[in-house]
CSV table of C-alpha atoms in Angstrom, one decimal:
chain,number,residue,atom,x,y,z
A,1,MET,CA,-11.5,21.1,-6.1
A,2,ALA,CA,-8.9,19.8,-3.7
A,3,SER,CA,-6.5,16.9,-4.3
A,4,THR,CA,-4.7,14.5,-2.0
A,5,LYS,CA,-1.9,12.0,-2.5
A,6,ILE,CA,-1.5,8.6,-1.1
A,7,VAL,CA,1.1,5.9,-1.5
A,8,ILE,CA,0.6,2.2,-2.1
A,9,ALA,CA,3.7,0.3,-0.8
A,10,GLY,CA,4.7,-3.2,0.1
A,11,GLY,CA,6.9,-6.1,-1.0
A,12,PHE,CA,7.4,-7.6,-4.4
A,13,GLY,CA,4.3,-9.1,-6.0
A,14,VAL,CA,1.8,-8.4,-3.2
A,15,GLY,CA,-0.8,-6.6,-5.3
A,16,LYS,CA,0.1,-2.9,-5.3
A,17,THR,CA,-0.3,-2.5,-9.1
A,18,THR,CA,-3.5,-4.5,-9.0
A,19,LEU,CA,-4.9,-2.3,-6.2
A,20,VAL,CA,-4.2,0.9,-8.1
A,21,GLY,CA,-5.6,-0.5,-11.3
A,22,SER,CA,-8.8,-1.8,-9.7
A,23,VAL,CA,-9.9,1.6,-8.3
A,24,SER,CA,-8.4,4.1,-10.7
A,25,GLU,CA,-11.0,5.9,-12.8
A,26,ILE,CA,-8.3,6.5,-15.5
A,27,PRO,CA,-6.2,3.9,-17.2
A,28,PRO,CA,-3.5,3.5,-14.6
A,29,VAL,CA,0.0,4.6,-15.6
A,30,THR,CA,2.3,1.7,-14.8
A,31,THR,CA,6.0,1.1,-15.3
A,32,GLU,CA,5.7,-2.6,-15.6
A,33,ALA,CA,8.7,-4.3,-17.2
A,34,VAL,CA,9.0,-7.9,-18.3
A,35,MET,CA,11.0,-9.9,-15.8
A,36,THR,CA,14.2,-11.3,-17.2
A,37,GLU,CA,16.7,-14.0,-16.3
A,38,ALA,CA,18.8,-11.2,-14.7
A,39,SER,CA,16.0,-10.6,-12.1
A,40,VAL,CA,15.8,-14.2,-11.0
A,41,ALA,CA,18.7,-13.8,-8.6
A,42,HIS,CA,16.9,-10.8,-7.0
A,43,ASP,CA,13.2,-11.5,-7.1
A,44,ASP,CA,11.7,-14.5,-5.4
A,45,VAL,CA,8.8,-15.6,-7.5
A,46,SER,CA,8.2,-18.8,-5.6
A,47,ALA,CA,4.9,-17.5,-4.2
A,48,THR,CA,3.9,-15.8,-7.5
A,49,PRO,CA,5.1,-18.3,-10.2
A,50,ASP,CA,2.8,-16.7,-12.8
A,51,LYS,CA,4.3,-13.2,-12.4
A,52,VAL,CA,6.0,-12.1,-15.6
A,53,THR,CA,6.2,-8.4,-15.1
A,54,THR,CA,7.4,-6.1,-12.3
A,55,THR,CA,7.1,-2.4,-11.4
A,56,VAL,CA,10.4,-0.6,-12.0
A,57,ALA,CA,9.5,3.0,-11.0
A,58,MET,CA,5.9,3.6,-9.9
A,59,ASP,CA,2.2,3.1,-10.6
A,60,PHE,CA,-0.2,6.1,-10.9
A,61,GLY,CA,-3.9,6.3,-10.6
A,62,ARG,CA,-6.7,8.8,-9.9
A,63,LEU,CA,-9.9,8.5,-8.1
A,64,THR,CA,-12.5,11.3,-7.7
A,65,LEU,CA,-14.1,10.9,-4.3
A,66,ASP,CA,-16.7,13.6,-4.6
A,67,ASP,CA,-17.2,17.0,-6.1
A,68,GLU,CA,-14.5,18.4,-3.8
A,69,LEU,CA,-11.8,15.8,-3.6
A,70,ILE,CA,-9.5,13.9,-6.0
A,71,MET,CA,-7.2,11.2,-4.7
A,72,TYR,CA,-3.9,10.6,-6.6
A,73,MET,CA,-2.4,7.1,-5.9
A,74,PHE,CA,1.3,6.4,-6.3
A,75,GLY,CA,2.4,2.8,-6.1
A,76,THR,CA,6.0,2.1,-5.1
A,77,PRO,CA,8.2,-0.6,-6.6
A,78,GLY,CA,8.6,-3.5,-4.2
A,79,GLN,CA,12.1,-4.6,-4.7
A,80,ALA,CA,14.9,-3.3,-2.5
A,81,ARG,CA,16.9,-2.2,-5.5
A,82,PHE,CA,14.3,0.5,-6.2
A,83,TRP,CA,13.7,1.8,-2.7
A,84,PHE,CA,15.8,4.8,-3.4
A,85,MET,CA,12.7,6.2,-5.1
A,86,TRP,CA,10.4,5.9,-2.1
A,87,ASP,CA,11.3,9.3,-0.4
A,88,ASP,CA,10.4,11.1,-3.6
A,89,LEU,CA,7.2,9.1,-4.1
A,90,VAL,CA,6.1,9.7,-0.5
A,91,ARG,CA,6.8,13.4,-0.4
A,92,GLY,CA,3.5,15.3,0.1
A,93,ALA,CA,1.5,12.1,0.8
A,94,ILE,CA,-1.2,12.3,3.5
A,95,GLY,CA,-1.1,8.5,4.1
A,96,ALA,CA,0.0,5.2,2.9
A,97,VAL,CA,-1.3,1.7,2.4
A,98,VAL,CA,1.2,-1.2,3.1
A,99,VAL,CA,-0.1,-4.1,1.0
A,100,VAL,CA,0.7,-7.5,2.6
A,101,ASP,CA,0.7,-11.0,1.3
A,102,ALA,CA,0.0,-13.1,4.5
A,103,ARG,CA,1.9,-16.1,2.9
A,104,ARG,CA,5.1,-13.9,2.9
A,105,LEU,CA,4.9,-11.7,5.9
A,106,ALA,CA,8.6,-11.1,6.0
A,107,ASP,CA,8.3,-9.1,2.7
A,108,CYS,CA,6.3,-6.4,4.4
A,109,PHE,CA,8.7,-5.5,7.3
A,110,ASP,CA,10.8,-3.1,5.3
A,111,ALA,CA,7.7,-1.1,4.2
A,112,ILE,CA,6.3,-1.1,7.7
A,113,ASP,CA,9.7,0.0,9.1
A,114,TYR,CA,9.9,2.8,6.5
A,115,PHE,CA,6.5,4.3,7.6
A,116,GLU,CA,7.2,3.8,11.3
A,117,LYS,CA,10.2,6.0,10.9
A,118,LYS,CA,8.2,8.5,8.9
A,119,GLN,CA,5.8,9.1,11.7
A,120,ASP,CA,4.2,12.1,10.1
A,121,ILE,CA,2.6,9.8,7.5
A,122,PRO,CA,-0.1,7.6,8.8
A,123,TYR,CA,-0.4,4.2,7.3
A,124,LEU,CA,-2.5,1.1,7.4
A,125,ILE,CA,-1.9,-2.5,6.6
A,126,ALA,CA,-4.0,-4.1,3.8
A,127,VAL,CA,-3.8,-7.9,3.7
A,128,ASN,CA,-4.4,-9.1,0.2
A,129,LYS,CA,-6.5,-12.2,0.1
A,130,PHE,CA,-4.8,-14.4,-2.5
A,131,ASP,CA,-7.0,-17.3,-3.6
A,132,GLY,CA,-9.9,-15.4,-1.8
A,133,LYS,CA,-8.9,-16.4,1.7
A,134,LEU,CA,-6.5,-15.8,4.6
A,135,ASP,CA,-4.8,-18.5,6.5
A,136,TYR,CA,-4.4,-16.2,9.6
A,137,THR,CA,-6.6,-13.9,11.5
A,138,LEU,CA,-5.9,-10.1,11.3
A,139,GLU,CA,-4.9,-10.2,15.0
A,140,GLN,CA,-2.4,-13.0,14.3
A,141,ILE,CA,-1.0,-10.9,11.4
A,142,ARG,CA,-0.9,-7.8,13.7
A,143,GLU,CA,1.1,-9.8,16.3
A,144,ALA,CA,3.5,-11.2,13.6
A,145,VAL,CA,4.3,-7.8,12.1
A,146,GLU,CA,4.4,-6.2,15.5
A,147,VAL,CA,2.3,-3.1,15.0
A,148,GLY,CA,0.2,-1.5,17.7
A,149,PRO,CA,-3.6,-1.4,17.9
A,150,GLU,CA,-3.6,2.1,16.5
A,151,VAL,CA,-2.6,0.9,13.1
A,152,PRO,CA,-5.6,-0.3,11.1
A,153,ILE,CA,-5.4,-3.7,9.5
A,154,VAL,CA,-7.9,-4.7,6.9
A,155,GLU,CA,-8.3,-7.6,4.5
A,156,PHE,CA,-9.2,-7.2,0.9
A,157,ASP,CA,-8.9,-8.6,-2.6
A,158,ALA,CA,-6.8,-6.2,-4.7
A,159,ARG,CA,-8.7,-7.3,-7.8
A,160,ASP,CA,-12.0,-6.1,-6.4
A,161,ARG,CA,-12.8,-2.5,-7.0
A,162,LEU,CA,-15.2,-2.2,-3.9
A,163,GLU,CA,-12.8,-3.9,-1.5
A,164,SER,CA,-9.9,-1.8,-2.7
A,165,GLY,CA,-12.0,1.3,-2.5
A,166,ASN,CA,-12.8,0.4,1.1
A,167,VAL,CA,-9.1,0.2,1.9
A,168,LEU,CA,-8.7,3.7,0.6
A,169,LYS,CA,-11.7,5.0,2.6
A,170,THR,CA,-10.3,3.4,5.7
A,171,LEU,CA,-7.0,5.1,5.1
A,172,LEU,CA,-8.7,8.5,4.7
A,173,ARG,CA,-10.8,8.0,7.8
A,174,TYR,CA,-7.7,7.0,9.8
A,175,THR,CA,-5.7,10.0,8.4
A,176,LEU,CA,-8.5,12.4,9.3
A,177,SER,CA,-8.9,11.0,12.8
A,178,ARG,CA,-5.2,11.3,13.4
A,179,ALA,CA,-5.2,14.9,12.2
A,180,ARG,CA,-8.1,15.8,14.5
A,181,GLU,CA,-6.3,14.0,17.4
A,182,ARG,CA,-3.1,16.0,16.8
A,183,GLN,CA,-5.1,19.2,16.6
A,184,ARG,CA,-6.8,18.5,19.9
A,185,GLU,CA,-3.4,17.8,21.5
A,186,ALA,CA,-2.1,21.1,20.1
A,187,ASP,CA,-5.0,23.2,21.4
């Protein structure tokens, strides 16, 4: 049986832990810590006022895709003070999901920039539908975050197992198509 690693990244409070938890076949390993008064100066919770915990290292989940492939998911912490861990979490990954909250697009720029610079790691943008809707079209979001048409953008509800699973399937299809394209170019 083969295994693969993907990374779930994005800003603070966008739904990374929720995505991992919704699709993992094992109880996800999380490093959630209760937010304290000390974090108030660092973490903007205005868009997520009910948020009381935050990831301080990583999330981990597993999903068996078929008899031949297991996917390991590693969720990154969203706050800038924990970004020093990203290089270690990304090492060996075949792809990444950048989770976006369309109400706070500025929070995704650092994650997108990170993966743009790591061009050997394909990524897609998954726009989490908070309150079950989006106020912008995916094309408007593409234009706002300034990514080319080659980067897939999908909408989903991180709480929904099927929708989160479709995000992961889209990432795998995109990763495979990029690998085939690179192979054709090399031949």
